């Protein structure tokens, strides 16, 4: 652990954030945050009990009416100052994320820029919320619509993008005039607490935001039963999201879900093969593959398979595995032993189904320090029925399959219950658009390995989710349309 990190950790709040203050849990209980690069404790964070969660939610409910009545310009300015604060503290936030997530510094730095951008984008959207005025077709009424904040929100976020997943919910909620209680993942609560501090420094009035870390998530999801809750927004695995959505549906709570993916990465023989191979650096290696939009299934036209695989192996061999906070690391460990076990199981199962492992037999030397490392792996010839074809890998594992023509490429790409992101590589723009339109996914990248942008709608179809975050659409998730009828 560097001195910089020790100094930073001493300054990062570790309490629950309620009513503008960082406070201990009522019982004083805490839980340990582990550094995945070493397997050792990084910090102790206050653990919200069910009654702490209730206290946090009471605070946001009490603050709701006044915030909804606050002029949009004031809401916007607080969000804009938050954006600036996050950029001013880019170095600390980069280091903090890499420490608690184990992710390489360059990836964490990119997330600071991405996460901060949601505050700038929604600061700009806050002042553009508009209604509508029309006449009834029969000429007998005036029809007026207004957009109003949906009301107090509950958010639950995953560990893999500890800043951006919170920012994508908190920024539009506050922009729309909603208050929000949020539970960060227990693996990475420090970044969200840092964000609460940023919002406080930016002038966020007391009570608008509660941050409720806990090791027992049921303490917070119990709030789904609170009759004052108006909105539930979840990012995480499909299984947990669906269970919580079922709970929320009992009271018809407005629900948004950002769930798991199984992205196809389709490379046609007319593609720039070198560019398609290099894009794997982002589509697969970012965050060691622990990204919901990470390419999960590489579908490559038969005629170029060998060349593509050879180039991908070369690209990946350039990546250095090491501690997230080390400047020399291009990718870091997985987030915990649970992830290592899961990826190991999927790869072992693929090998049992006849897979050939071209890379990833063993860890580089010197990484037996208790960290949760998994080597970048390339598999080909994985037999049918292997779990790795249908399950989200969430690790640095490239699985290459082939197709013969466009029809088969589309059929294979769509042969999944997920529909978050997809990638297409071809130099034929007609084909690119045809395939992009035919793929069952919420987002398609053409000839590039990344697609996230605060100005674009992020979200999935099928079992990858409901609703969109970011873009013009992102604020709609936190607004209700009210219709007011007037005589003509
Ligand atoms: P997860 O579903 O295990 O956990 C997500 C959040 O839910 C965490 O805060 C966790 O503590 C909480 N949680 C878990 N069980 C709960 C329960 N029974 N009640 C209440 N809360 C509960 O997911 P994860 O492992 O943190 O994140 C990885 C998953 O998230 C992957 O599937 C990934 O694809 C998905 N993800 C999706 C997006 C997207 O935008 N679609 C973005 C990032 C991650």
PDB file of N, CA, C and O and ligand atoms in Angstrom, residues 156-161 165 168 183-186 217-218 221 234-238 240-241 243-244 258-261 291-292 339 392 394 420 458 464 469, ligand 1:
ATOM      1  N   UNK A 156     -29.937   0.704  -6.067  1.00  0.00           N
ATOM      2  CA  UNK A 156     -28.962  -0.317  -5.644  1.00  0.00           C
ATOM      3  C   UNK A 156     -27.983  -0.497  -6.802  1.00  0.00           C
ATOM      4  O   UNK A 156     -28.395  -0.640  -7.957  1.00  0.00           O
ATOM      5  N   UNK A 157     -26.685  -0.456  -6.488  1.00  0.00           N
ATOM      6  CA  UNK A 157     -25.677  -0.468  -7.563  1.00  0.00           C
ATOM      7  C   UNK A 157     -24.654  -1.590  -7.366  1.00  0.00           C
ATOM      8  O   UNK A 157     -24.449  -2.074  -6.259  1.00  0.00           O
ATOM      9  N   UNK A 158     -23.981  -1.980  -8.461  1.00  0.00           N
ATOM     10  CA  UNK A 158     -22.993  -3.059  -8.403  1.00  0.00           C
ATOM     11  C   UNK A 158     -21.592  -2.526  -8.097  1.00  0.00           C
ATOM     12  O   UNK A 158     -21.391  -1.315  -8.036  1.00  0.00           O
ATOM     13  N   UNK A 159     -20.640  -3.442  -7.988  1.00  0.00           N
ATOM     14  CA  UNK A 159     -19.275  -3.043  -7.614  1.00  0.00           C
ATOM     15  C   UNK A 159     -18.429  -2.666  -8.811  1.00  0.00           C
ATOM     16  O   UNK A 159     -17.370  -2.069  -8.657  1.00  0.00           O
ATOM     17  N   UNK A 160     -18.843  -3.014 -10.033  1.00  0.00           N
ATOM     18  CA  UNK A 160     -17.859  -2.942 -11.123  1.00  0.00           C
ATOM     19  C   UNK A 160     -17.594  -1.538 -11.667  1.00  0.00           C
ATOM     20  O   UNK A 160     -16.550  -1.299 -12.243  1.00  0.00           O
ATOM     21  N   UNK A 161     -18.559  -0.616 -11.509  1.00  0.00           N
ATOM     22  CA  UNK A 161     -18.318   0.797 -11.847  1.00  0.00           C
ATOM     23  C   UNK A 161     -18.841   1.620 -10.675  1.00  0.00           C
ATOM     24  O   UNK A 161     -19.937   2.179 -10.737  1.00  0.00           O
ATOM     25  N   UNK A 165     -22.025   3.988 -11.944  1.00  0.00           N
ATOM     26  CA  UNK A 165     -23.347   3.394 -11.752  1.00  0.00           C
ATOM     27  C   UNK A 165     -24.177   4.212 -10.770  1.00  0.00           C
ATOM     28  O   UNK A 165     -25.399   4.292 -10.878  1.00  0.00           O
ATOM     29  N   UNK A 168     -25.071   7.656 -12.712  1.00  0.00           N
ATOM     30  CA  UNK A 168     -26.125   7.504 -13.725  1.00  0.00           C
ATOM     31  C   UNK A 168     -27.519   7.529 -13.112  1.00  0.00           C
ATOM     32  O   UNK A 168     -28.513   7.692 -13.799  1.00  0.00           O
ATOM     33  N   UNK A 183     -27.839   2.263  -2.132  1.00  0.00           N
ATOM     34  CA  UNK A 183     -26.988   1.259  -1.494  1.00  0.00           C
ATOM     35  C   UNK A 183     -25.892   0.859  -2.474  1.00  0.00           C
ATOM     36  O   UNK A 183     -26.172   0.240  -3.498  1.00  0.00           O
ATOM     37  N   UNK A 184     -24.643   1.212  -2.155  1.00  0.00           N
ATOM     38  CA  UNK A 184     -23.554   0.754  -3.020  1.00  0.00           C
ATOM     39  C   UNK A 184     -23.271  -0.720  -2.740  1.00  0.00           C
ATOM     40  O   UNK A 184     -23.685  -1.253  -1.704  1.00  0.00           O
ATOM     41  N   UNK A 185     -22.557  -1.375  -3.654  1.00  0.00           N
ATOM     42  CA  UNK A 185     -22.179  -2.768  -3.415  1.00  0.00           C
ATOM     43  C   UNK A 185     -21.228  -2.831  -2.218  1.00  0.00           C
ATOM     44  O   UNK A 185     -20.417  -1.923  -2.020  1.00  0.00           O
ATOM     45  N   UNK A 186     -21.319  -3.913  -1.451  1.00  0.00           N
ATOM     46  CA  UNK A 186     -20.489  -3.987  -0.243  1.00  0.00           C
ATOM     47  C   UNK A 186     -19.004  -4.136  -0.582  1.00  0.00           C
ATOM     48  O   UNK A 186     -18.148  -3.828   0.237  1.00  0.00           O
ATOM     49  N   UNK A 217     -27.700  -6.857   2.329  1.00  0.00           N
ATOM     50  CA  UNK A 217     -28.483  -6.015   1.408  1.00  0.00           C
ATOM     51  C   UNK A 217     -29.974  -6.031   1.702  1.00  0.00           C
ATOM     52  O   UNK A 217     -30.681  -5.072   1.364  1.00  0.00           O
ATOM     53  N   UNK A 218     -30.470  -7.094   2.343  1.00  0.00           N
ATOM     54  CA  UNK A 218     -31.905  -7.152   2.646  1.00  0.00           C
ATOM     55  C   UNK A 218     -32.327  -6.001   3.565  1.00  0.00           C
ATOM     56  O   UNK A 218     -33.490  -5.579   3.556  1.00  0.00           O
ATOM     57  N   UNK A 221     -33.094  -3.432   0.879  1.00  0.00           N
ATOM     58  CA  UNK A 221     -34.187  -3.763  -0.055  1.00  0.00           C
ATOM     59  C   UNK A 221     -35.526  -3.875   0.678  1.00  0.00           C
ATOM     60  O   UNK A 221     -36.586  -3.829   0.042  1.00  0.00           O
ATOM     61  N   UNK A 234     -32.208  -0.265 -10.243  1.00  0.00           N
ATOM     62  CA  UNK A 234     -31.231  -1.292  -9.877  1.00  0.00           C
ATOM     63  C   UNK A 234     -30.254  -1.527 -11.016  1.00  0.00           C
ATOM     64  O   UNK A 234     -30.655  -1.617 -12.177  1.00  0.00           O
ATOM     65  N   UNK A 235     -28.983  -1.640 -10.692  1.00  0.00           N
ATOM     66  CA  UNK A 235     -28.001  -2.145 -11.647  1.00  0.00           C
ATOM     67  C   UNK A 235     -27.273  -3.307 -10.993  1.00  0.00           C
ATOM     68  O   UNK A 235     -26.776  -3.174  -9.867  1.00  0.00           O
ATOM     69  N   UNK A 236     -27.232  -4.426 -11.687  1.00  0.00           N
ATOM     70  CA  UNK A 236     -26.554  -5.595 -11.145  1.00  0.00           C
ATOM     71  C   UNK A 236     -26.921  -6.817 -11.961  1.00  0.00           C
ATOM     72  O   UNK A 236     -27.278  -6.707 -13.142  1.00  0.00           O
ATOM     73  N   UNK A 237     -26.871  -7.967 -11.327  1.00  0.00           N
ATOM     74  CA  UNK A 237     -27.102  -9.210 -12.066  1.00  0.00           C
ATOM     75  C   UNK A 237     -28.586  -9.381 -12.396  1.00  0.00           C
ATOM     76  O   UNK A 237     -29.462  -8.872 -11.690  1.00  0.00           O
ATOM     77  N   UNK A 238     -28.829 -10.138 -13.444  1.00  0.00           N
ATOM     78  CA  UNK A 238     -30.214 -10.375 -13.877  1.00  0.00           C
ATOM     79  C   UNK A 238     -31.003 -11.081 -12.777  1.00  0.00           C
ATOM     80  O   UNK A 238     -32.148 -10.713 -12.488  1.00  0.00           O
ATOM     81  N   UNK A 240     -30.669 -11.169  -9.416  1.00  0.00           N
ATOM     82  CA  UNK A 240     -31.042 -10.325  -8.270  1.00  0.00           C
ATOM     83  C   UNK A 240     -32.018  -9.236  -8.714  1.00  0.00           C
ATOM     84  O   UNK A 240     -33.024  -8.959  -8.053  1.00  0.00           O
ATOM     85  N   UNK A 241     -31.759  -8.644  -9.874  1.00  0.00           N
ATOM     86  CA  UNK A 241     -32.638  -7.583 -10.370  1.00  0.00           C
ATOM     87  C   UNK A 241     -34.056  -8.082 -10.551  1.00  0.00           C
ATOM     88  O   UNK A 241     -35.023  -7.399 -10.190  1.00  0.00           O
ATOM     89  N   UNK A 243     -35.482 -10.609  -9.038  1.00  0.00           N
ATOM     90  CA  UNK A 243     -36.106 -10.904  -7.733  1.00  0.00           C
ATOM     91  C   UNK A 243     -36.606  -9.609  -7.079  1.00  0.00           C
ATOM     92  O   UNK A 243     -37.721  -9.534  -6.559  1.00  0.00           O
ATOM     93  N   UNK A 244     -35.760  -8.577  -7.117  1.00  0.00           N
ATOM     94  CA  UNK A 244     -36.150  -7.312  -6.470  1.00  0.00           C
ATOM     95  C   UNK A 244     -37.284  -6.633  -7.242  1.00  0.00           C
ATOM     96  O   UNK A 244     -38.185  -6.025  -6.649  1.00  0.00           O
ATOM     97  N   UNK A 258     -30.943  -2.310 -14.902  1.00  0.00           N
ATOM     98  CA  UNK A 258     -29.769  -2.436 -15.777  1.00  0.00           C
ATOM     99  C   UNK A 258     -29.098  -3.737 -15.375  1.00  0.00           C
ATOM    100  O   UNK A 258     -28.461  -3.810 -14.320  1.00  0.00           O
ATOM    101  N   UNK A 259     -29.251  -4.772 -16.202  1.00  0.00           N
ATOM    102  CA  UNK A 259     -28.861  -6.116 -15.750  1.00  0.00           C
ATOM    103  C   UNK A 259     -27.689  -6.680 -16.567  1.00  0.00           C
ATOM    104  O   UNK A 259     -26.989  -5.948 -17.252  1.00  0.00           O
ATOM    105  N   UNK A 260     -27.529  -7.967 -16.487  1.00  0.00           N
ATOM    106  CA  UNK A 260     -26.362  -8.600 -17.098  1.00  0.00           C
ATOM    107  C   UNK A 260     -26.423  -8.656 -18.617  1.00  0.00           C
ATOM    108  O   UNK A 260     -27.469  -8.431 -19.231  1.00  0.00           O
ATOM    109  N   UNK A 261     -25.273  -8.949 -19.211  1.00  0.00           N
ATOM    110  CA  UNK A 261     -25.195  -9.040 -20.667  1.00  0.00           C
ATOM    111  C   UNK A 261     -24.511 -10.320 -21.116  1.00  0.00           C
ATOM    112  O   UNK A 261     -24.021 -11.107 -20.289  1.00  0.00           O
ATOM    113  N   UNK A 291     -17.237  -6.191 -16.942  1.00  0.00           N
ATOM    114  CA  UNK A 291     -18.002  -5.065 -17.475  1.00  0.00           C
ATOM    115  C   UNK A 291     -19.263  -5.648 -18.105  1.00  0.00           C
ATOM    116  O   UNK A 291     -19.187  -6.637 -18.837  1.00  0.00           O
ATOM    117  N   UNK A 292     -20.419  -5.027 -17.812  1.00  0.00           N
ATOM    118  CA  UNK A 292     -21.680  -5.604 -18.311  1.00  0.00           C
ATOM    119  C   UNK A 292     -21.739  -5.639 -19.828  1.00  0.00           C
ATOM    120  O   UNK A 292     -22.364  -6.515 -20.402  1.00  0.00           O
ATOM    121  N   UNK A 339     -15.568 -14.281  -7.764  1.00  0.00           N
ATOM    122  CA  UNK A 339     -15.418 -14.087  -9.209  1.00  0.00           C
ATOM    123  C   UNK A 339     -14.380 -15.056  -9.779  1.00  0.00           C
ATOM    124  O   UNK A 339     -14.569 -15.604 -10.859  1.00  0.00           O
ATOM    125  N   UNK A 392     -22.751 -15.064 -18.564  1.00  0.00           N
ATOM    126  CA  UNK A 392     -21.876 -13.890 -18.547  1.00  0.00           C
ATOM    127  C   UNK A 392     -20.563 -14.290 -17.854  1.00  0.00           C
ATOM    128  O   UNK A 392     -20.582 -14.787 -16.734  1.00  0.00           O
ATOM    129  N   UNK A 394     -17.634 -12.322 -17.116  1.00  0.00           N
ATOM    130  CA  UNK A 394     -17.134 -11.343 -16.148  1.00  0.00           C
ATOM    131  C   UNK A 394     -15.688 -11.633 -15.753  1.00  0.00           C
ATOM    132  O   UNK A 394     -15.315 -11.645 -14.574  1.00  0.00           O
ATOM    133  N   UNK A 420     -27.973  -6.771 -24.040  1.00  0.00           N
ATOM    134  CA  UNK A 420     -27.458  -5.471 -23.592  1.00  0.00           C
ATOM    135  C   UNK A 420     -26.672  -4.802 -24.734  1.00  0.00           C
ATOM    136  O   UNK A 420     -27.201  -3.956 -25.431  1.00  0.00           O
ATOM    137  N   UNK A 458     -28.276   4.338 -22.382  1.00  0.00           N
ATOM    138  CA  UNK A 458     -27.624   3.061 -22.049  1.00  0.00           C
ATOM    139  C   UNK A 458     -28.691   2.129 -21.482  1.00  0.00           C
ATOM    140  O   UNK A 458     -29.418   2.497 -20.560  1.00  0.00           O
ATOM    141  N   UNK A 464     -31.882  -8.277 -20.187  1.00  0.00           N
ATOM    142  CA  UNK A 464     -30.819  -7.351 -19.770  1.00  0.00           C
ATOM    143  C   UNK A 464     -31.369  -6.079 -19.160  1.00  0.00           C
ATOM    144  O   UNK A 464     -30.587  -5.220 -18.741  1.00  0.00           O
ATOM    145  N   UNK A 469     -30.458   4.683 -19.159  1.00  0.00           N
ATOM    146  CA  UNK A 469     -29.750   5.649 -18.316  1.00  0.00           C
ATOM    147  C   UNK A 469     -28.866   6.507 -19.222  1.00  0.00           C
ATOM    148  O   UNK A 469     -28.243   6.000 -20.147  1.00  0.00           O
TER     149      UNK A 469
HETATM  150  P1  LIG B   1     -25.333  -8.350  -7.946  1.00  0.00           P
HETATM  151  O1  LIG B   1     -26.665  -8.516  -8.576  1.00  0.00           O
HETATM  152  O2  LIG B   1     -24.775  -9.474  -7.184  1.00  0.00           O
HETATM  153  O3  LIG B   1     -25.353  -7.106  -6.953  1.00  0.00           O
HETATM  154  C1  LIG B   1     -25.795  -5.830  -7.373  1.00  0.00           C
HETATM  155  C2  LIG B   1     -26.239  -5.057  -6.147  1.00  0.00           C
HETATM  156  O4  LIG B   1     -27.369  -5.731  -5.567  1.00  0.00           O
HETATM  157  C3  LIG B   1     -25.176  -4.978  -5.047  1.00  0.00           C
HETATM  158  O5  LIG B   1     -25.287  -3.736  -4.385  1.00  0.00           O
HETATM  159  C4  LIG B   1     -25.596  -6.103  -4.123  1.00  0.00           C
HETATM  160  O6  LIG B   1     -25.165  -5.900  -2.785  1.00  0.00           O
HETATM  161  C5  LIG B   1     -27.108  -6.012  -4.213  1.00  0.00           C
HETATM  162  N1  LIG B   1     -27.793  -7.256  -3.876  1.00  0.00           N
HETATM  163  C6  LIG B   1     -27.385  -8.523  -4.108  1.00  0.00           C
HETATM  164  N2  LIG B   1     -28.324  -9.395  -3.664  1.00  0.00           N
HETATM  165  C7  LIG B   1     -29.322  -8.638  -3.156  1.00  0.00           C
HETATM  166  C8  LIG B   1     -30.566  -8.939  -2.541  1.00  0.00           C
HETATM  167  N3  LIG B   1     -30.982 -10.205  -2.393  1.00  0.00           N
HETATM  168  N4  LIG B   1     -31.336  -7.913  -2.108  1.00  0.00           N
HETATM  169  C9  LIG B   1     -30.948  -6.645  -2.287  1.00  0.00           C
HETATM  170  N5  LIG B   1     -29.792  -6.283  -2.873  1.00  0.00           N
HETATM  171  C10 LIG B   1     -28.989  -7.283  -3.298  1.00  0.00           C
HETATM  172  O7  LIG B   1     -24.353  -7.879  -9.112  1.00  0.00           O
HETATM  173  P2  LIG B   1     -22.814  -7.521  -8.986  1.00  0.00           P
HETATM  174  O8  LIG B   1     -22.056  -8.796  -8.880  1.00  0.00           O
HETATM  175  O9  LIG B   1     -22.571  -6.458  -7.976  1.00  0.00           O
HETATM  176  O10 LIG B   1     -22.540  -6.833 -10.405  1.00  0.00           O
HETATM  177  C11 LIG B   1     -22.272  -7.547 -11.551  1.00  0.00           C
HETATM  178  C12 LIG B   1     -23.521  -7.658 -12.402  1.00  0.00           C
HETATM  179  O11 LIG B   1     -24.017  -6.355 -12.680  1.00  0.00           O
HETATM  180  C13 LIG B   1     -23.235  -8.267 -13.753  1.00  0.00           C
HETATM  181  O12 LIG B   1     -24.267  -9.170 -14.077  1.00  0.00           O
HETATM  182  C14 LIG B   1     -23.243  -7.072 -14.694  1.00  0.00           C
HETATM  183  O13 LIG B   1     -23.561  -7.393 -16.028  1.00  0.00           O
HETATM  184  C15 LIG B   1     -24.283  -6.228 -14.074  1.00  0.00           C
HETATM  185  N6  LIG B   1     -24.120  -4.841 -14.502  1.00  0.00           N
HETATM  186  C16 LIG B   1     -25.034  -4.331 -15.370  1.00  0.00           C
HETATM  187  C17 LIG B   1     -24.877  -3.026 -15.836  1.00  0.00           C
HETATM  188  C18 LIG B   1     -25.845  -2.437 -16.796  1.00  0.00           C
HETATM  189  O14 LIG B   1     -25.839  -1.220 -16.951  1.00  0.00           O
HETATM  190  N7  LIG B   1     -26.687  -3.207 -17.441  1.00  0.00           N
HETATM  191  C19 LIG B   1     -23.804  -2.258 -15.386  1.00  0.00           C
HETATM  192  C20 LIG B   1     -22.890  -2.817 -14.497  1.00  0.00           C
HETATM  193  C21 LIG B   1     -23.071  -4.125 -14.052  1.00  0.00           C
END
